Amino acid sequence: DTEVTQTPKHLVMGMTNKKSLKCEQHMGHRAMYWYKQKAKKPPELMFVYSYEKLSINESVPSRFSPECPNSSLLNLHLHALQPEDSALYLCASSQPTSGRAKREQYFGPGTRLTVT
Amino acid sequence: TQLLEQSPQFLSIQEGENLTVYCNSSSVFSSLQWYRQEPGEGPVLLVTVVTGGEVKKLKRLTFQFGDARKDSSLHITAAQPGDTGLYLCAGVSGTYKYIFGTGTRLKVLA
């Protein structure tokens, strides 16, 4: 099973709201990722968790706060977002192997976020 | 800064035609992945290539990794409307960095 699930599918929030995006995988992967994707553009990396610890933060504004409660779950907490934060938010997972192993990354279906 | 340039950016073809999408970089990657993405959905992994010169086939899709592991191509034979989507290559750099290509938007007309 190579499934990554994300909830909700769609989210509309005001600039003063607080909301959370959720991601789950049961492939035993120990690396999980958040990406942001604007229309007609490739995904942009936001955060990487490896073994439940934050490994990479691509200078993301603090209004985005990631959390990895356990090896299967990844959350993205949202607060005081701006309209330009509207995008498709993608979760992904992979196994952090070494050398030239495949390191295949699997994506969830995404959450379409609209900030009004 | 590592970049992956894809060409063409857009392609609109008739059903039954063949096409090739290119993914080029000046950087060496440990492996490279191809994804297809439909509007509003997440990218779906099609294939991973690891060895320079490697060729992989997935039904009507043929993927090739360049000998120097800097570039790759995707060839589709007898394209069908179901092949329509955004095709993304992603080079693996380090344990956690996936450098995405600029994308190729394919439309196959019935």
mmCIF file of C-alpha atoms in Angstrom:
data_model
loop_
_atom_site.group_PDB
_atom_site.id
_atom_site.type_symbol
_atom_site.label_atom_id
_atom_site.label_comp_id
_atom_site.label_asym_id
_atom_site.label_seq_id
_atom_site.Cartn_x
_atom_site.Cartn_y
_atom_site.Cartn_z
ATOM 1 C CA ASP A 1 0.000 0.000 0.000
ATOM 2 C CA THR A 2 1.538 3.310 -1.108
ATOM 3 C CA GLU A 3 -1.203 5.567 0.219
ATOM 4 C CA VAL A 4 -0.791 8.919 1.879
ATOM 5 C CA THR A 5 -4.035 10.459 3.093
ATOM 6 C CA GLN A 6 -4.758 14.112 3.746
ATOM 7 C CA THR A 7 -7.656 15.908 5.375
ATOM 8 C CA PRO A 8 -9.512 18.043 4.666
ATOM 9 C CA LYS A 9 -9.711 17.967 0.880
ATOM 10 C CA HIS A 10 -10.769 21.601 0.746
ATOM 11 C CA LEU A 11 -10.458 24.378 3.334
ATOM 12 C CA VAL A 12 -11.633 27.974 3.255
ATOM 13 C CA MET A 13 -10.444 30.161 6.115
ATOM 14 C CA GLY A 14 -10.376 33.801 7.049
ATOM 15 C CA MET A 15 -7.181 35.636 7.861
ATOM 16 C CA THR A 16 -7.890 35.519 11.605
ATOM 17 C CA ASN A 17 -8.771 31.825 11.761
ATOM 18 C CA LYS A 18 -6.708 28.953 13.130
ATOM 19 C CA LYS A 19 -6.940 25.653 11.311
ATOM 20 C CA SER A 20 -4.902 22.485 10.860
ATOM 21 C CA LEU A 21 -4.095 20.221 7.941
ATOM 22 C CA LYS A 22 -3.569 16.534 8.639
ATOM 23 C CA CYS A 23 -1.556 13.859 6.872
ATOM 24 C CA GLU A 24 -1.198 10.144 7.556
ATOM 25 C CA GLN A 25 0.853 7.327 6.043
ATOM 26 C CA HIS A 26 1.159 3.654 6.961
ATOM 27 C CA MET A 27 4.091 2.678 4.764
ATOM 28 C CA GLY A 28 6.563 2.771 7.657
ATOM 29 C CA HIS A 29 8.297 5.765 6.106
ATOM 30 C CA ARG A 30 10.362 7.811 8.531
ATOM 31 C CA ALA A 31 10.562 11.028 6.494
ATOM 32 C CA MET A 32 7.496 13.211 5.945
ATOM 33 C CA TYR A 33 7.209 16.430 3.995
ATOM 34 C CA TRP A 34 4.991 19.448 3.495
ATOM 35 C CA TYR A 35 4.955 21.126 0.098
ATOM 36 C CA LYS A 36 3.085 24.153 -1.198
ATOM 37 C CA GLN A 37 2.010 24.217 -4.823
ATOM 38 C CA LYS A 38 0.644 27.225 -6.689
ATOM 39 C CA ALA A 39 -1.312 26.791 -9.893
ATOM 40 C CA LYS A 40 0.734 25.548 -12.852
ATOM 41 C CA LYS A 41 3.950 25.457 -10.794
ATOM 42 C CA PRO A 42 5.944 22.558 -9.352
ATOM 43 C CA PRO A 43 5.686 21.795 -5.627
ATOM 44 C CA GLU A 44 7.847 23.931 -3.296
ATOM 45 C CA LEU A 45 9.307 22.275 -0.220
ATOM 46 C CA MET A 46 8.254 23.776 3.115
ATOM 47 C CA PHE A 47 9.265 21.327 5.867
ATOM 48 C CA VAL A 48 10.846 17.907 6.294
ATOM 49 C CA TYR A 49 10.526 15.700 9.356
ATOM 50 C CA SER A 50 12.895 12.785 9.754
ATOM 51 C CA TYR A 51 12.347 10.300 12.560
ATOM 52 C CA GLU A 52 9.785 12.703 14.020
ATOM 53 C CA LYS A 53 12.274 15.562 14.246
ATOM 54 C CA LEU A 54 12.215 18.700 12.125
ATOM 55 C CA SER A 55 15.125 18.390 9.674
ATOM 56 C CA ILE A 56 14.436 21.096 7.134
ATOM 57 C CA ASN A 57 12.525 24.379 7.350
ATOM 58 C CA GLU A 58 12.764 26.221 4.046
ATOM 59 C CA SER A 59 12.474 29.658 5.696
ATOM 60 C CA VAL A 60 8.720 29.299 5.973
ATOM 61 C CA PRO A 61 6.839 32.132 7.767
ATOM 62 C CA SER A 62 5.907 31.369 11.363
ATOM 63 C CA ARG A 63 2.196 31.504 10.544
ATOM 64 C CA PHE A 64 2.782 27.929 9.336
ATOM 65 C CA SER A 65 3.646 25.570 12.198
ATOM 66 C CA PRO A 66 4.381 21.907 11.509
ATOM 67 C CA GLU A 67 4.010 19.079 14.000
ATOM 68 C CA CYS A 68 4.868 15.386 13.824
ATOM 69 C CA PRO A 69 3.079 13.601 16.704
ATOM 70 C CA ASN A 70 4.352 10.163 15.657
ATOM 71 C CA SER A 71 5.952 8.370 12.723
ATOM 72 C CA SER A 72 2.649 8.075 10.829
ATOM 73 C CA LEU A 73 1.159 11.516 11.344
ATOM 74 C CA LEU A 74 2.058 14.996 10.205
ATOM 75 C CA ASN A 75 0.116 18.164 10.909
ATOM 76 C CA LEU A 76 0.396 21.701 9.605
ATOM 77 C CA HIS A 77 -1.100 24.335 11.882
ATOM 78 C CA LEU A 78 -2.228 27.526 10.198
ATOM 79 C CA HIS A 79 -2.757 30.904 11.857
ATOM 80 C CA ALA A 80 -3.181 34.441 10.557
ATOM 81 C CA LEU A 81 -2.672 33.443 6.943
ATOM 82 C CA GLN A 82 -2.655 35.846 4.027
ATOM 83 C CA PRO A 83 -4.615 35.530 0.767
ATOM 84 C CA GLU A 84 -1.340 34.791 -1.058
ATOM 85 C CA ASP A 85 -1.039 31.616 1.043
ATOM 86 C CA SER A 86 -3.932 30.135 -0.951
ATOM 87 C CA ALA A 87 -2.541 27.059 -2.698
ATOM 88 C CA LEU A 88 -2.589 23.263 -2.830
ATOM 89 C CA TYR A 89 -0.772 21.881 0.213
ATOM 90 C CA LEU A 90 0.770 18.490 -0.362
ATOM 91 C CA CYS A 91 2.055 15.966 2.132
ATOM 92 C CA ALA A 92 4.569 13.334 1.091
ATOM 93 C CA SER A 93 6.580 10.558 2.675
ATOM 94 C CA SER A 94 9.700 8.560 1.882
ATOM 95 C CA GLN A 95 12.158 6.227 3.517
ATOM 96 C CA PRO A 96 15.423 8.043 4.325
ATOM 97 C CA THR A 97 17.807 5.455 2.890
ATOM 98 C CA SER A 98 21.458 6.133 2.195
ATOM 99 C CA GLY A 99 23.540 5.856 -0.929
ATOM 100 C CA ARG A 100 21.841 5.643 -4.318
ATOM 101 C CA ALA A 101 18.790 3.737 -3.191
ATOM 102 C CA LYS A 102 15.504 4.630 -4.802
ATOM 103 C CA ARG A 103 14.230 7.012 -2.091
ATOM 104 C CA GLU A 104 10.825 7.094 -3.668
ATOM 105 C CA GLN A 105 8.562 9.854 -2.454
ATOM 106 C CA TYR A 106 4.803 9.343 -2.325
ATOM 107 C CA PHE A 107 2.320 12.186 -2.237
ATOM 108 C CA GLY A 108 -1.118 12.582 -0.745
ATOM 109 C CA PRO A 109 -4.022 14.048 -2.715
ATOM 110 C CA GLY A 110 -3.496 17.494 -1.222
ATOM 111 C CA THR A 111 -5.595 20.078 0.601
ATOM 112 C CA ARG A 112 -6.880 22.973 -1.496
ATOM 113 C CA LEU A 113 -6.615 25.986 0.828
ATOM 114 C CA THR A 114 -8.342 29.277 0.143
ATOM 115 C CA VAL A 115 -7.650 32.229 2.434
ATOM 116 C CA THR A 116 -10.282 34.970 2.280
ATOM 117 C CA THR B 1 21.340 26.230 -7.044
ATOM 118 C CA GLN B 2 20.204 23.006 -8.624
ATOM 119 C CA LEU B 3 17.678 23.381 -11.406
ATOM 120 C CA LEU B 4 15.803 20.918 -13.542
ATOM 121 C CA GLU B 5 14.507 22.325 -16.809
ATOM 122 C CA GLN B 6 11.741 20.459 -18.579
ATOM 123 C CA SER B 7 10.836 20.844 -22.213
ATOM 124 C CA PRO B 8 8.473 21.427 -23.743
ATOM 125 C CA GLN B 9 6.449 23.416 -21.200
ATOM 126 C CA PHE B 10 3.187 22.717 -22.997
ATOM 127 C CA LEU B 11 2.190 20.081 -25.509
ATOM 128 C CA SER B 12 -1.154 19.560 -27.194
ATOM 129 C CA ILE B 13 -1.347 16.522 -29.465
ATOM 130 C CA GLN B 14 -3.878 14.245 -31.112
ATOM 131 C CA GLU B 15 -4.676 10.804 -29.784
ATOM 132 C CA GLY B 16 -2.323 8.222 -31.269
ATOM 133 C CA GLU B 17 0.679 10.523 -31.657
ATOM 134 C CA ASN B 18 4.043 9.941 -29.995
ATOM 135 C CA LEU B 19 5.845 12.478 -27.830
ATOM 136 C CA THR B 20 8.991 12.953 -25.779
ATOM 137 C CA VAL B 21 9.456 15.115 -22.698
ATOM 138 C CA TYR B 22 12.948 16.125 -21.589
ATOM 139 C CA CYS B 23 14.304 16.878 -18.147
ATOM 140 C CA ASN B 24 17.752 18.493 -18.082
ATOM 141 C CA SER B 25 20.147 19.685 -15.418
ATOM 142 C CA SER B 26 23.801 20.550 -14.975
ATOM 143 C CA SER B 27 23.756 18.686 -11.646
ATOM 144 C CA VAL B 28 24.214 14.987 -10.997
ATOM 145 C CA PHE B 29 21.407 13.219 -9.149
ATOM 146 C CA SER B 30 21.540 9.973 -7.220
ATOM 147 C CA SER B 31 18.200 9.023 -8.771
ATOM 148 C CA LEU B 32 15.361 10.665 -10.633
ATOM 149 C CA GLN B 33 11.619 10.254 -10.453
ATOM 150 C CA TRP B 34 8.777 11.003 -12.837
ATOM 151 C CA TYR B 35 5.305 11.951 -11.652
ATOM 152 C CA ARG B 36 1.982 12.685 -13.330
ATOM 153 C CA GLN B 37 -0.360 15.130 -11.672
ATOM 154 C CA GLU B 38 -3.987 15.888 -12.489
ATOM 155 C CA PRO B 39 -5.604 19.227 -11.563
ATOM 156 C CA GLY B 40 -6.330 19.512 -7.839
ATOM 157 C CA GLU B 41 -4.663 16.182 -7.045
ATOM 158 C CA GLY B 42 -1.285 15.149 -5.710
ATOM 159 C CA PRO B 43 1.519 13.939 -8.010
ATOM 160 C CA VAL B 44 1.457 10.198 -8.657
ATOM 161 C CA LEU B 45 4.816 8.449 -8.871
ATOM 162 C CA LEU B 46 5.314 6.753 -12.241
ATOM 163 C CA VAL B 47 8.893 5.525 -12.084
ATOM 164 C CA THR B 48 12.273 5.914 -10.402
ATOM 165 C CA VAL B 49 15.526 5.569 -12.342
ATOM 166 C CA VAL B 50 18.787 5.079 -10.492
ATOM 167 C CA THR B 51 21.535 3.872 -12.822
ATOM 168 C CA GLY B 52 23.047 6.004 -15.595
ATOM 169 C CA GLY B 53 21.751 4.811 -18.967
ATOM 170 C CA GLU B 54 18.873 2.934 -17.371
ATOM 171 C CA VAL B 55 15.717 2.463 -19.439
ATOM 172 C CA LYS B 56 12.385 1.559 -17.847
ATOM 173 C CA LYS B 57 9.077 0.836 -19.524
ATOM 174 C CA LEU B 58 5.625 1.263 -18.077
ATOM 175 C CA LYS B 59 3.113 0.135 -20.711
ATOM 176 C CA ARG B 60 3.292 2.873 -23.416
ATOM 177 C CA LEU B 61 5.693 5.037 -21.380
ATOM 178 C CA THR B 62 9.469 4.681 -21.719
ATOM 179 C CA PHE B 63 11.789 6.440 -19.291
ATOM 180 C CA GLN B 64 15.517 6.899 -19.728
ATOM 181 C CA PHE B 65 18.159 8.203 -17.320
ATOM 182 C CA GLY B 66 21.158 9.902 -18.943
ATOM 183 C CA ASP B 67 24.535 8.188 -18.746
ATOM 184 C CA ALA B 68 25.888 10.982 -16.522
ATOM 185 C CA ARG B 69 22.722 10.995 -14.358
ATOM 186 C CA LYS B 70 22.067 14.664 -15.174
ATOM 187 C CA ASP B 71 19.111 14.299 -17.509
ATOM 188 C CA SER B 72 16.177 12.094 -18.312
ATOM 189 C CA SER B 73 13.489 11.645 -20.922
ATOM 190 C CA LEU B 74 9.949 10.325 -21.008
ATOM 191 C CA HIS B 75 8.596 8.967 -24.278
ATOM 192 C CA ILE B 76 4.910 8.185 -24.728
ATOM 193 C CA THR B 77 3.850 5.972 -27.621
ATOM 194 C CA ALA B 78 0.360 6.301 -29.079
ATOM 195 C CA ALA B 79 -0.829 8.888 -26.563
ATOM 196 C CA GLN B 80 -4.355 8.595 -25.196
ATOM 197 C CA PRO B 81 -6.643 11.210 -23.586
ATOM 198 C CA GLY B 82 -6.007 9.505 -20.232
ATOM 199 C CA ASP B 83 -2.349 10.574 -20.511
ATOM 200 C CA THR B 84 -3.396 14.219 -20.128
ATOM 201 C CA GLY B 85 -1.833 15.896 -17.115
ATOM 202 C CA LEU B 86 1.177 17.682 -15.693
ATOM 203 C CA TYR B 87 4.369 15.642 -15.918
ATOM 204 C CA LEU B 88 7.038 16.413 -13.344
ATOM 205 C CA CYS B 89 10.557 15.075 -13.028
ATOM 206 C CA ALA B 90 12.283 15.247 -9.658
ATOM 207 C CA GLY B 91 15.974 14.704 -9.055
ATOM 208 C CA VAL B 92 16.994 13.302 -5.709
ATOM 209 C CA SER B 93 19.774 15.307 -4.099
ATOM 210 C CA GLY B 94 20.801 14.268 -0.608
ATOM 211 C CA THR B 95 18.558 12.303 1.702
ATOM 212 C CA TYR B 96 15.602 14.679 1.768
ATOM 213 C CA LYS B 97 15.883 17.061 -1.153
ATOM 214 C CA TYR B 98 13.811 16.412 -4.240
ATOM 215 C CA ILE B 99 14.515 19.033 -6.903
ATOM 216 C CA PHE B 100 11.422 19.341 -9.065
ATOM 217 C CA GLY B 101 11.488 20.167 -12.737
ATOM 218 C CA THR B 102 9.537 23.062 -14.204
ATOM 219 C CA GLY B 103 6.804 20.725 -15.449
ATOM 220 C CA THR B 104 5.332 19.753 -18.814
ATOM 221 C CA ARG B 105 1.622 20.194 -19.324
ATOM 222 C CA LEU B 106 0.305 17.591 -21.771
ATOM 223 C CA LYS B 107 -3.100 17.597 -23.392
ATOM 224 C CA VAL B 108 -4.135 14.684 -25.593
ATOM 225 C CA LEU B 109 -7.139 15.385 -27.790
ATOM 226 C CA ALA B 110 -9.542 12.605 -28.740
#
